[in-house]
Amino acid sequence: MIAVLHRSIVSTKAEWRDDPARRSLLPLPDPIHWPAPLPLPQLINRLRISPNARVYLSHQVAQLKPWHPVRILRNERHADNSGQWYTVEDYYLLLQLGSRPAVLPPLRLIDLQLDRA
């Protein structure tokens, strides 16, 4: 079972360039209030979590361990007929197997943001 929190910001090219706050998301404050867990596998937007708790985007980016929280922060740029769009996505993942420890380890950050200037 896995608890997942997902946040995102979608910006136009002008918003992305003019407002630095639209280029990243601040971490959630401690303690994180984890939602009810979901069964594996899961697909959340473009993030795929396999039955054996491997996390993939276009390639494997993490192997989750029970009760070790992970934050994955990524951005991307894409274009369509209506213009160019910039997205920041923020995922918090907690694999819940076995008994919960009294204290969770520190959150591990996997920062996949690229320079989108």
N, CA, C and O of each residue as an XYZ file, in Angstrom:
468
protein
N       0.849     -1.175      0.000
C       0.000      0.000      0.000
C       0.895      1.239      0.000
O       1.971      1.264      0.598
N       0.404      2.260     -0.694
C       1.202      3.477     -0.811
C       0.330      4.711     -0.606
O      -0.766      4.813     -1.157
N       0.833      5.640      0.193
C       0.174      6.939      0.365
C       0.848      7.913     -0.599
O       2.075      7.988     -0.668
N       0.021      8.664     -1.347
C       0.541      9.578     -2.367
C      -0.105     10.949     -2.202
O      -1.326     11.068     -2.102
N       0.735     11.977     -2.176
C       0.273     13.365     -2.259
C       0.841     13.932     -3.550
O       2.016     13.729     -3.857
N       0.011     14.643     -4.306
C       0.479     15.217     -5.575
C       0.013     16.664     -5.655
O      -1.151     16.975     -5.400
N       0.957     17.555     -6.020
C       0.644     18.964     -6.264
C       1.271     19.341     -7.594
O       2.270     18.754     -8.011
N       0.675     20.329     -8.258
C       1.275     20.792     -9.517
C       0.907     22.241     -9.776
O      -0.080     22.767     -9.261
N       1.745     22.866    -10.601
C       1.510     24.226    -11.094
C       1.675     24.165    -12.604
O       2.663     23.628    -13.105
N       0.713     24.712    -13.326
C       0.815     24.827    -14.783
C       0.851     26.311    -15.106
O       0.003     27.076    -14.647
N       1.850     26.717    -15.908
C       2.053     28.135    -16.217
C       2.228     28.339    -17.709
O       2.686     27.451    -18.429
N       1.854     29.524    -18.156
C       2.205     29.930    -19.515
C       3.679     30.319    -19.517
O       4.293     30.448    -18.458
N       4.233     30.499    -20.680
C       5.630     30.909    -20.782
C       5.858     32.248    -20.077
O       6.856     32.418    -19.376
N       4.942     33.193    -20.258
C       5.078     34.512    -19.632
C       5.014     34.400    -18.108
O       5.816     35.027    -17.417
N       4.080     33.617    -17.571
C       3.977     33.441    -16.119
C       5.255     32.819    -15.561
O       5.758     33.238    -14.518
N       5.771     31.816    -16.267
C       6.987     31.121    -15.830
C       8.173     32.085    -15.734
O       8.948     32.040    -14.779
N       8.300     32.953    -16.737
C       9.444     33.878    -16.776
C       9.286     35.032    -15.796
O      10.276     35.491    -15.227
N       8.055     35.514    -15.587
C       7.823     36.705    -14.768
C       7.700     36.423    -13.277
O       7.956     37.309    -12.462
N       7.313     35.204    -12.903
C       7.033     34.910    -11.500
C       7.862     33.719    -11.021
O       7.496     32.574    -11.289
N       8.969     33.964    -10.319
C       9.814     32.862     -9.850
C       9.077     31.864     -8.953
O       9.481     30.704     -8.872
N       8.017     32.288     -8.285
C       7.256     31.390     -7.413
C       6.563     30.282     -8.197
O       6.180     29.269     -7.613
N       6.393     30.452     -9.503
C       5.729     29.447    -10.326
C       6.702     28.372    -10.822
O       6.292     27.438    -11.511
N       7.983     28.500    -10.478
C       8.998     27.569    -10.967
C       9.300     26.435    -10.003
O      10.021     25.502    -10.357
N       8.771     26.495     -8.812
C       9.022     25.446     -7.830
C       7.921     25.469     -6.778
O       7.147     26.422     -6.698
N       7.859     24.425     -5.983
C       6.906     24.343     -4.882
C       7.682     24.159     -3.586
O       8.593     23.335     -3.515
N       7.326     24.916     -2.578
C       7.962     24.752     -1.276
C       7.559     23.408     -0.685
O       6.467     22.916     -0.968
N       8.416     22.809      0.126
C       8.060     21.531      0.750
C       6.853     21.678      1.665
O       6.597     22.751      2.211
N       6.122     20.592      1.822
C       5.015     20.573      2.774
C       5.579     20.669      4.189
O       6.659     20.143      4.456
N       4.871     21.328      5.092
C       5.366     21.436      6.470
C       5.269     20.091      7.199
O       4.400     19.267      6.912
N       6.190     19.896      8.152
C       6.147     18.705      9.009
C       5.168     18.934     10.132
O       5.065     20.068     10.601
N       4.449     17.947     10.593
C       4.397     16.612     10.037
C       3.491     16.576      8.807
O       2.512     17.319      8.725
N       3.821     15.721      7.869
C       3.002     15.555      6.668
C       1.788     14.713      7.028
O       1.913     13.674      7.676
N       0.631     15.160      6.612
C      -0.607     14.423      6.862
C      -0.865     13.520      5.657
O      -1.431     13.946      4.650
N      -0.440     12.275      5.785
C      -0.530     11.324      4.683
C      -1.970     10.868      4.475
O      -2.675     10.606      5.449
N      -2.419     10.768      3.225
C      -3.767     10.279      2.950
C      -3.830      8.759      3.125
O      -2.812      8.099      3.333
N      -5.032      8.229      3.036
C      -5.215      6.775      3.114
C      -4.416      6.110      1.997
O      -4.383      6.614      0.874
N      -3.772      4.984      2.296
C      -2.947      4.335      1.280
C      -3.786      3.661      0.191
O      -4.932      3.266      0.403
N      -3.162      3.551     -0.976
C      -3.757      2.909     -2.146
C      -2.993      1.626     -2.443
O      -1.821      1.511     -2.085
N      -3.641      0.653     -3.094
C      -2.907     -0.564     -3.448
C      -1.933     -0.309     -4.592
O      -2.127      0.609     -5.389
N      -0.887     -1.122     -4.669
C       0.054     -1.065     -5.790
C      -0.420     -2.010     -6.876
O      -1.061     -3.011     -6.553
N      -0.146     -1.753     -8.131
C       0.555     -0.614     -8.722
C      -0.353      0.611     -8.810
O      -1.571      0.516     -8.657
N       0.272      1.768     -9.061
C      -0.464      3.020     -9.215
C       0.112      3.829    -10.359
O       1.302      3.747    -10.662
N      -0.761      4.622    -10.996
C      -0.358      5.582    -12.015
C      -0.954      6.919    -11.612
O      -2.174      7.074    -11.572
N      -0.093      7.887    -11.312
C      -0.521      9.218    -10.901
C       0.092     10.201    -11.884
O       1.299     10.441    -11.864
N      -0.749     10.771    -12.749
C      -0.278     11.606    -13.852
C       0.744     10.808    -14.651
O       0.396      9.754    -15.183
N       1.977     11.259    -14.759
C       2.984     10.514    -15.523
C       3.878      9.661    -14.637
O       4.809      9.024    -15.131
N       3.614      9.638    -13.359
C       4.403      8.854    -12.417
C       3.776      7.466    -12.268
O       2.594      7.339    -11.947
N       4.583      6.432    -12.505
C       4.092      5.051    -12.400
C       4.834      4.356    -11.274
O       6.060      4.432    -11.183
N       4.082      3.679    -10.415
C       4.658      2.923     -9.306
C       4.301      1.462     -9.535
O       3.127      1.096     -9.574
N       5.326      0.635     -9.686
C       5.133     -0.776    -10.023
C       4.714     -1.586     -8.789
O       4.782     -1.081     -7.669
N       4.285     -2.830     -8.985
C       3.903     -3.672     -7.843
C       5.048     -3.902     -6.849
O       4.797     -4.149     -5.669
N       6.300     -3.823     -7.312
C       7.439     -4.011     -6.407
C       8.011     -2.669     -5.914
O       9.161     -2.609     -5.478
N       7.215     -1.606     -5.983
C       7.515     -0.279     -5.416
C       8.651      0.451     -6.129
O       9.343      1.265     -5.518
N       8.845      0.171     -7.401
C       9.776      0.977     -8.199
C       8.992      2.134     -8.808
O       7.849      1.972     -9.235
N       9.622      3.295     -8.839
C       8.962      4.503     -9.330
C       9.585      4.881    -10.672
O      10.806      4.958    -10.809
N       8.714      5.117    -11.663
C       9.161      5.427    -13.016
C       8.524      6.715    -13.507
O       7.365      7.008    -13.213
N       9.301      7.471    -14.256
C       8.778      8.532    -15.109
C       9.011      8.015    -16.522
O       8.273      7.133    -16.960
N       9.981      8.509    -17.244
C      10.341      7.881    -18.517
C      11.333      6.745    -18.254
O      11.565      5.905    -19.124
N      11.918      6.725    -17.049
C      12.850      5.690    -16.616
C      12.700      5.550    -15.097
O      12.015      6.353    -14.465
N      13.335      4.539    -14.518
C      13.227      4.360    -13.073
C      13.938      5.492    -12.349
O      15.088      5.809    -12.652
N      13.240      6.106    -11.382
C      13.825      7.209    -10.620
C      13.990      6.877     -9.136
O      14.702      7.585     -8.424
N      13.342      5.807     -8.659
C      13.463      5.463     -7.239
C      12.994      4.041     -6.997
O      12.208      3.480     -7.760
N      13.500      3.480     -5.915
C      13.008      2.224     -5.362
C      12.562      2.548     -3.941
O      13.382      2.890     -3.089
N      11.269      2.439     -3.690
C      10.751      2.821     -2.379
C      11.049      1.755     -1.332
O      11.061      0.559     -1.623
N      11.292      2.222     -0.092
C      11.492      1.342      1.051
C      10.347      1.597      2.024
O       9.885      2.732      2.142
N       9.883      0.570      2.718
C       8.774      0.770      3.657
C       9.089      1.841      4.703
O      10.143      1.835      5.339
N       8.136      2.755      4.852
C       8.149      3.800      5.866
C       9.299      4.791      5.706
O       9.684      5.445      6.676
N       9.854      4.915      4.499
C      10.867      5.930      4.183
C      10.231      6.908      3.188
O      10.148      6.595      2.001
N       9.784      8.076      3.639
C       9.093      9.010      2.751
C      10.027      9.587      1.684
O      11.205      9.844      1.931
N       9.463      9.779      0.498
C      10.208     10.309     -0.646
C       9.406     11.447     -1.263
O       8.181     11.385     -1.369
N      10.129     12.486     -1.665
C       9.535     13.596     -2.416
C      10.215     13.635     -3.777
O      11.443     13.658     -3.863
N       9.412     13.641     -4.849
C       9.938     13.759     -6.202
C       9.429     15.078     -6.768
O       8.223     15.308     -6.863
N      10.368     15.933     -7.141
C      10.054     17.252     -7.679
C      10.569     17.303     -9.108
O      11.746     17.041     -9.356
N       9.690     17.641    -10.053
C      10.112     17.674    -11.457
C       9.419     18.814    -12.183
O       8.386     19.313    -11.738
N       9.993     19.217    -13.295
C       9.354     20.208    -14.146
C       9.462     19.748    -15.591
O      10.284     18.895    -15.922
N       8.635     20.314    -16.437
C       8.724     20.018    -17.868
C       8.124     21.162    -18.659
O       7.366     21.984    -18.143
N       8.485     21.184    -19.910
C       7.990     22.201    -20.834
C       7.379     21.456    -22.010
O       7.944     20.477    -22.499
N       6.215     21.929    -22.461
C       5.598     21.324    -23.639
C       4.831     22.398    -24.405
O       4.434     23.422    -23.849
N       4.637     22.137    -25.675
C       3.957     23.111    -26.536
C       2.815     22.422    -27.261
O       2.863     21.226    -27.549
N       1.796     23.205    -27.546
C       0.703     22.741    -28.399
C       0.211     23.943    -29.208
O       0.855     24.991    -29.211
N      -0.890     23.801    -29.873
C      -1.402     24.882    -30.727
C      -1.742     26.152    -29.955
O      -1.758     27.240    -30.529
N      -2.015     26.022    -28.660
C      -2.390     27.200    -27.877
C      -1.192     27.878    -27.203
O      -1.369     28.888    -26.523
N       0.014     27.348    -27.377
C       1.190     28.005    -26.818
C       2.117     27.051    -26.104
O       2.010     25.831    -26.232
N       3.032     27.634    -25.348
C       4.012     26.856    -24.607
C       3.623     26.845    -23.136
O       3.247     27.875    -22.577
N       3.717     25.664    -22.508
C       3.302     25.480    -21.124
C       4.450     24.922    -20.300
O       5.243     24.115    -20.785
N       4.532     25.359    -19.055
C       5.538     24.895    -18.114
C       4.807     24.280    -16.922
O       3.846     24.853    -16.408
N       5.267     23.123    -16.495
C       4.617     22.419    -15.394
C       5.640     22.068    -14.324
O       6.747     21.628    -14.633
N       5.269     22.263    -13.075
C       6.033     21.776    -11.926
C       5.145     20.759    -11.236
O       3.985     21.037    -10.935
N       5.698     19.573    -10.985
C       4.946     18.532    -10.285
C       5.711     18.102     -9.051
O       6.937     17.997     -9.067
N       4.980     17.858     -7.996
C       5.543     17.537     -6.691
C       4.792     16.311     -6.165
O       3.577     16.356     -5.970
N       5.519     15.225     -5.940
C       4.930     13.982     -5.450
C       5.549     13.626     -4.098
O       6.767     13.690     -3.928
N       4.718     13.260     -3.162
C       5.161     12.726     -1.876
C       4.673     11.290     -1.808
O       3.486     11.024     -1.995
N       5.593     10.357     -1.539
C       5.274      8.930     -1.564
C       5.706      8.294     -0.251
O       6.782      8.584      0.271
N       4.845      7.416      0.278
C       5.175      6.676      1.497
C       4.664      5.252      1.338
O       3.457      5.009      1.358
N       5.595      4.312      1.180
C       5.262      2.899      1.079
C       4.942      2.384      2.474
O       5.772      2.464      3.380
N       3.737      1.858      2.642
C       3.282      1.433      3.960
C       3.178     -0.086      3.998
O       2.146     -0.662      3.653
N       4.266     -0.723      4.425
C       4.323     -2.174      4.588
C       4.822     -2.483      5.987
O       5.769     -1.858      6.465
N       4.193     -3.440      6.643
C       4.594     -3.779      8.005
C       4.102     -2.748      8.993
O       3.282     -1.889      8.669
N       4.620     -2.848     10.208
C       4.166     -1.922     11.245
C       4.891     -0.589     11.121
O       6.075     -0.535     10.787
N       4.164      0.473     11.394
C       4.716      1.827     11.286
C       5.679      2.092     12.441
O       5.351      1.815     13.595
N       6.865      2.626     12.140
C       7.792      2.973     13.224
C       7.274      4.189     13.993
O       6.438      4.944     13.497
N       7.783      4.361     15.200
C       7.364      5.496     16.030
C       7.707      6.818     15.362
O       6.944      7.780     15.456
N       8.860      6.872     14.683
C       9.307      8.090     13.999
C       9.741      7.716     12.594
O      10.497      6.765     12.396
N       9.252      8.478     11.615
C       9.661      8.234     10.227
C      11.032      8.855      9.971
O      11.362      9.886     10.557
N      11.836      8.234      9.099
C      13.121      8.851      8.728
C      12.887     10.176      8.010
O      11.762     10.466      7.601
N      13.932     10.981      7.853
C      13.783     12.250      7.125
C      13.328     12.011      5.687
O      13.643     10.987      5.081
N      12.600     12.953      5.172
C      12.114     12.914      3.792
C      13.299     12.961      2.833
O      14.179     13.810      2.971
N      13.322     12.049      1.861
C      14.376     12.049      0.845
C      13.860     12.793     -0.377
O      12.786     12.475     -0.889
N      14.613     13.780     -0.849
C      14.234     14.568     -2.017
C      14.928     14.020     -3.255
O      16.143     13.819     -3.263
N      14.142     13.782     -4.304
C      14.677     13.453     -5.624
C      14.281     14.625     -6.510
O      13.129     14.741     -6.928
N      15.246     15.491     -6.790
C      14.983     16.730     -7.534
C      15.324     16.495     -9.002
O      16.495     16.388     -9.367
N      14.294     16.416     -9.838
C      14.456     16.166    -11.265
C      14.175     17.417    -12.082
O      13.874     17.327    -13.272
N      14.270     18.571    -11.458
C      14.011     19.813    -12.175
C      15.178     20.146    -13.092
O      16.340     20.004    -12.712
N      14.864     20.582    -14.278
C      15.860     21.020    -15.249
C      15.778     22.529    -15.401
O      14.753     23.132    -15.081
N      16.837     23.136    -15.883
C      16.824     24.579    -16.139
C      15.927     24.844    -17.351
O      16.272     24.468    -18.471
N      14.807     25.472    -17.137
C      13.830     25.722    -18.199
C      13.803     27.189    -18.592
O      12.784     27.671    -19.086
N      14.877     27.895    -18.387
C      14.920     29.329    -18.679
C      14.644     29.633    -20.141
O      14.646     30.797    -20.541
